[in-house]
mmCIF file of C-alpha atoms in Angstrom:
data_model
loop_
_atom_site.group_PDB
_atom_site.id
_atom_site.type_symbol
_atom_site.label_atom_id
_atom_site.label_comp_id
_atom_site.label_asym_id
_atom_site.label_seq_id
_atom_site.Cartn_x
_atom_site.Cartn_y
_atom_site.Cartn_z
ATOM 1 C CA UNK A 18 173.010 65.845 25.765
ATOM 2 C CA UNK A 19 170.786 62.791 25.245
ATOM 3 C CA UNK A 20 173.687 60.378 25.674
ATOM 4 C CA UNK A 21 174.774 62.227 28.811
ATOM 5 C CA UNK A 22 171.319 62.023 30.389
ATOM 6 C CA UNK A 23 171.015 58.306 29.543
ATOM 7 C CA UNK A 24 174.494 57.631 30.956
ATOM 8 C CA UNK A 25 173.715 59.606 34.117
ATOM 9 C CA UNK A 26 170.433 57.703 34.650
ATOM 10 C CA UNK A 27 172.300 54.415 34.287
ATOM 11 C CA UNK A 28 175.020 55.395 36.733
ATOM 12 C CA UNK A 29 172.711 57.063 39.261
ATOM 13 C CA UNK A 30 169.737 54.692 39.206
ATOM 14 C CA UNK A 31 170.627 51.637 37.166
ATOM 15 C CA UNK A 32 168.761 52.601 34.001
ATOM 16 C CA UNK A 33 165.929 54.595 32.496
ATOM 17 C CA UNK A 34 163.016 52.532 33.784
ATOM 18 C CA UNK A 35 164.649 52.367 37.210
ATOM 19 C CA UNK A 36 164.983 56.167 37.158
ATOM 20 C CA UNK A 37 161.266 56.508 36.481
ATOM 21 C CA UNK A 38 160.413 53.995 39.210
ATOM 22 C CA UNK A 39 162.641 55.818 41.683
ATOM 23 C CA UNK A 40 160.946 59.144 40.930
ATOM 24 C CA UNK A 41 157.475 57.561 40.998
ATOM 25 C CA UNK A 42 157.868 56.206 44.519
ATOM 26 C CA UNK A 43 154.103 55.753 45.008
ATOM 27 C CA UNK A 44 153.835 53.797 41.720
ATOM 28 C CA UNK A 45 150.753 55.856 40.998
ATOM 29 C CA UNK A 46 151.152 55.753 37.229
ATOM 30 C CA UNK A 47 151.826 58.709 34.961
ATOM 31 C CA UNK A 48 153.890 61.577 36.336
ATOM 32 C CA UNK A 49 153.341 65.255 35.711
ATOM 33 C CA UNK A 50 156.341 67.157 34.340
ATOM 34 C CA UNK A 51 156.548 69.063 37.639
ATOM 35 C CA UNK A 52 156.755 65.891 39.731
ATOM 36 C CA UNK A 53 159.279 64.443 37.258
ATOM 37 C CA UNK A 54 161.430 67.561 37.588
ATOM 38 C CA UNK A 55 161.142 67.461 41.393
ATOM 39 C CA UNK A 56 162.270 63.829 41.323
ATOM 40 C CA UNK A 57 165.279 64.664 39.146
ATOM 41 C CA UNK A 58 166.155 67.470 41.554
ATOM 42 C CA UNK A 59 165.869 65.102 44.510
ATOM 43 C CA UNK A 60 168.045 62.442 42.867
ATOM 44 C CA UNK A 61 170.671 65.067 42.098
ATOM 45 C CA UNK A 62 170.725 65.483 38.329
ATOM 46 C CA UNK A 63 171.229 69.233 38.395
ATOM 47 C CA UNK A 64 174.159 68.992 40.815
ATOM 48 C CA UNK A 65 175.949 66.184 38.946
ATOM 49 C CA UNK A 66 179.371 67.049 37.585
ATOM 50 C CA UNK A 67 180.441 66.624 33.982
ATOM 51 C CA UNK A 68 177.015 67.017 32.375
ATOM 52 C CA UNK A 69 176.209 69.424 29.527
ATOM 53 C CA UNK A 70 174.776 72.857 30.335
ATOM 54 C CA UNK A 71 171.291 71.697 29.196
ATOM 55 C CA UNK A 72 171.242 69.353 32.170
ATOM 56 C CA UNK A 73 172.669 71.791 34.698
ATOM 57 C CA UNK A 74 169.423 73.413 35.853
ATOM 58 C CA UNK A 75 165.717 72.740 35.918
ATOM 59 C CA UNK A 76 164.985 75.626 33.541
ATOM 60 C CA UNK A 77 167.548 74.389 31.004
ATOM 61 C CA UNK A 78 166.284 70.804 31.300
ATOM 62 C CA UNK A 79 162.686 71.961 30.744
ATOM 63 C CA UNK A 80 163.779 73.862 27.661
ATOM 64 C CA UNK A 81 166.044 71.198 26.123
ATOM 65 C CA UNK A 82 164.982 67.723 27.310
ATOM 66 C CA UNK A 83 161.344 67.920 28.385
ATOM 67 C CA UNK A 84 160.120 68.555 24.806
ATOM 68 C CA UNK A 85 161.908 65.344 23.815
ATOM 69 C CA UNK A 86 160.460 63.323 26.683
ATOM 70 C CA UNK A 87 156.924 64.732 26.269
ATOM 71 C CA UNK A 88 156.861 65.769 22.570
ATOM 72 C CA UNK A 89 153.110 66.445 22.416
ATOM 73 C CA UNK A 90 153.021 68.363 25.673
ATOM 74 C CA UNK A 91 150.426 66.026 27.155
ATOM 75 C CA UNK A 92 151.706 66.651 30.662
ATOM 76 C CA UNK A 93 151.668 62.963 31.526
ATOM 77 C CA UNK A 94 154.930 61.015 31.543
ATOM 78 C CA UNK A 95 155.076 57.225 31.483
ATOM 79 C CA UNK A 96 158.130 54.951 31.671
ATOM 80 C CA UNK A 97 157.886 54.530 27.888
ATOM 81 C CA UNK A 98 158.567 58.262 27.550
ATOM 82 C CA UNK A 99 162.190 57.652 28.508
ATOM 83 C CA UNK A 100 162.831 54.602 26.331
ATOM 84 C CA UNK A 101 163.869 56.641 23.300
ATOM 85 C CA UNK A 102 167.049 57.398 25.261
ATOM 86 C CA UNK A 103 168.102 53.742 25.086
ATOM 87 C CA UNK A 104 170.391 53.445 22.071
ATOM 88 C CA UNK A 105 170.457 49.641 21.807
ATOM 89 C CA UNK A 106 167.287 48.572 19.912
ATOM 90 C CA UNK A 107 167.231 45.087 21.460
ATOM 91 C CA UNK A 108 167.520 46.474 24.984
ATOM 92 C CA UNK A 109 164.860 49.115 24.191
ATOM 93 C CA UNK A 110 162.492 46.381 23.008
ATOM 94 C CA UNK A 111 163.211 44.326 26.131
ATOM 95 C CA UNK A 112 162.556 47.304 28.409
ATOM 96 C CA UNK A 113 159.320 48.054 26.574
ATOM 97 C CA UNK A 114 158.166 44.454 27.090
ATOM 98 C CA UNK A 115 159.015 44.712 30.799
ATOM 99 C CA UNK A 116 157.017 47.924 31.148
ATOM 100 C CA UNK A 117 154.060 46.436 29.264
ATOM 101 C CA UNK A 118 154.234 43.259 31.358
ATOM 102 C CA UNK A 119 154.206 45.347 34.535
ATOM 103 C CA UNK A 120 151.197 47.277 33.249
ATOM 104 C CA UNK A 121 149.345 44.045 32.378
ATOM 105 C CA UNK A 122 150.119 42.656 35.807
ATOM 106 C CA UNK A 123 148.471 45.677 37.412
ATOM 107 C CA UNK A 124 145.470 45.369 35.096
ATOM 108 C CA UNK A 125 145.042 41.715 36.120
ATOM 109 C CA UNK A 126 145.403 42.496 39.826
ATOM 110 C CA UNK A 127 142.471 41.863 42.196
ATOM 111 C CA UNK A 128 140.057 44.610 43.225
ATOM 112 C CA UNK A 129 141.857 45.084 46.539
ATOM 113 C CA UNK A 130 144.921 46.236 44.636
ATOM 114 C CA UNK A 131 146.838 48.876 46.548
ATOM 115 C CA UNK A 132 147.576 51.029 43.498
ATOM 116 C CA UNK A 133 151.278 50.226 43.397
ATOM 117 C CA UNK A 134 152.763 49.264 40.074
ATOM 118 C CA UNK A 135 155.021 46.220 40.364
ATOM 119 C CA UNK A 136 158.713 46.980 40.212
ATOM 120 C CA UNK A 137 160.162 46.327 36.778
ATOM 121 C CA UNK A 138 162.895 43.721 37.073
ATOM 122 C CA UNK A 139 166.449 44.850 36.450
ATOM 123 C CA UNK A 140 168.188 43.529 33.363
ATOM 124 C CA UNK A 141 169.501 40.044 33.931
ATOM 125 C CA UNK A 142 166.869 39.381 36.582
ATOM 126 C CA UNK A 143 164.446 36.508 36.388
ATOM 127 C CA UNK A 144 161.346 37.381 34.414
ATOM 128 C CA UNK A 145 157.932 36.000 35.268
ATOM 129 C CA UNK A 146 156.812 33.073 33.138
ATOM 130 C CA UNK A 147 154.218 34.106 30.568
ATOM 131 C CA UNK A 148 150.721 32.793 31.078
ATOM 132 C CA UNK A 149 149.479 30.202 28.612
ATOM 133 C CA UNK A 150 146.279 30.740 26.695
ATOM 134 C CA UNK A 151 143.438 28.220 26.732
ATOM 135 C CA UNK A 152 144.386 27.131 23.214
ATOM 136 C CA UNK A 153 147.981 26.515 24.283
ATOM 137 C CA UNK A 154 146.756 24.485 27.274
ATOM 138 C CA UNK A 155 144.504 22.388 25.019
ATOM 139 C CA UNK A 156 147.223 21.730 22.460
ATOM 140 C CA UNK A 157 149.820 21.064 25.147
ATOM 141 C CA UNK A 158 147.522 18.545 26.826
ATOM 142 C CA UNK A 159 146.826 16.820 23.514
ATOM 143 C CA UNK A 160 150.547 16.681 22.725
ATOM 144 C CA UNK A 161 151.305 15.105 26.101
ATOM 145 C CA UNK A 162 148.619 12.453 25.583
ATOM 146 C CA UNK A 163 149.880 11.474 22.148
ATOM 147 C CA UNK A 164 153.047 10.440 20.344
ATOM 148 C CA UNK A 165 155.992 11.235 20.820
ATOM 149 C CA UNK A 166 155.420 12.955 24.162
ATOM 150 C CA UNK A 167 152.828 10.565 25.500
ATOM 151 C CA UNK A 168 153.664 7.356 23.683
ATOM 152 C CA UNK A 169 150.302 6.777 21.981
ATOM 153 C CA UNK A 170 149.084 7.486 18.503
ATOM 154 C CA UNK A 171 146.687 10.404 18.275
ATOM 155 C CA UNK A 172 143.885 8.163 17.004
ATOM 156 C CA UNK A 173 144.070 6.172 20.218
ATOM 157 C CA UNK A 174 144.240 9.127 22.583
ATOM 158 C CA UNK A 175 141.533 9.275 25.187
ATOM 159 C CA UNK A 176 138.869 11.668 24.119
ATOM 160 C CA UNK A 177 135.891 12.892 25.961
ATOM 161 C CA UNK A 178 133.304 11.881 23.415
ATOM 162 C CA UNK A 179 129.579 11.975 23.974
ATOM 163 C CA UNK A 180 128.072 8.516 24.503
ATOM 164 C CA UNK A 181 126.824 6.824 21.351
ATOM 165 C CA UNK A 182 123.143 7.244 20.623
ATOM 166 C CA UNK A 183 120.897 4.426 21.881
ATOM 167 C CA UNK A 184 120.245 1.713 19.331
ATOM 168 C CA UNK A 185 117.116 2.412 17.372
ATOM 169 C CA UNK A 186 114.840 0.083 15.508
ATOM 170 C CA UNK A 187 116.641 -1.942 12.882
ATOM 171 C CA UNK A 188 116.768 -0.356 9.505
ATOM 172 C CA UNK A 189 114.848 -2.007 6.704
ATOM 173 C CA UNK A 190 116.947 -4.074 4.344
ATOM 174 C CA UNK A 191 118.286 -2.334 1.293
ATOM 175 C CA UNK A 192 116.220 -2.703 -1.829
ATOM 176 C CA UNK A 193 117.877 -4.218 -4.726
ATOM 177 C CA UNK A 194 117.715 -2.239 -7.900
ATOM 178 C CA UNK A 195 115.886 -4.019 -10.624
ATOM 179 C CA UNK A 196 118.315 -4.985 -13.263
ATOM 180 C CA UNK A 197 117.524 -3.697 -16.627
ATOM 181 C CA UNK A 198 118.054 -6.399 -19.100
ATOM 182 C CA UNK A 199 117.384 -6.041 -22.704
ATOM 183 C CA UNK A 200 116.208 -9.208 -24.348
#
């Protein structure tokens, strides 16, 4: 039953995350089980041929599959809810990273954000380059200024150092220690 649903989602929509995105046309975020079921009905799951009886009607799907997709009965389905259906652990991890990246992209969006979640790229598609942290920028800049990337030894790299303190009055000469001589 699980394999059949995963195979159907791949053939009908291109994959599990794509299935969720197709159902969540407004990209509004979590789906209710009712809207998820309506989306499956609209895509044609219950009319598809060759599927097990648990996938043949909405009532059967609610009884057999919905408890697996929403095990705690929260009533809020996210794309991650479907990832357990992916049998390949590497692909599952990749899909999870894509979903998390899409969620982070919406969190970093400007205030005038329209509420649409960015479309998760299909497998094999070009992924967005990850942003570098301030520490990575600092270290990368230092590496480019110094050997072997920049051609100079790190001791001779240009540094933004504060100016030296102004010269003060000369220090008094050092006192010599009296030598102790025993006569």
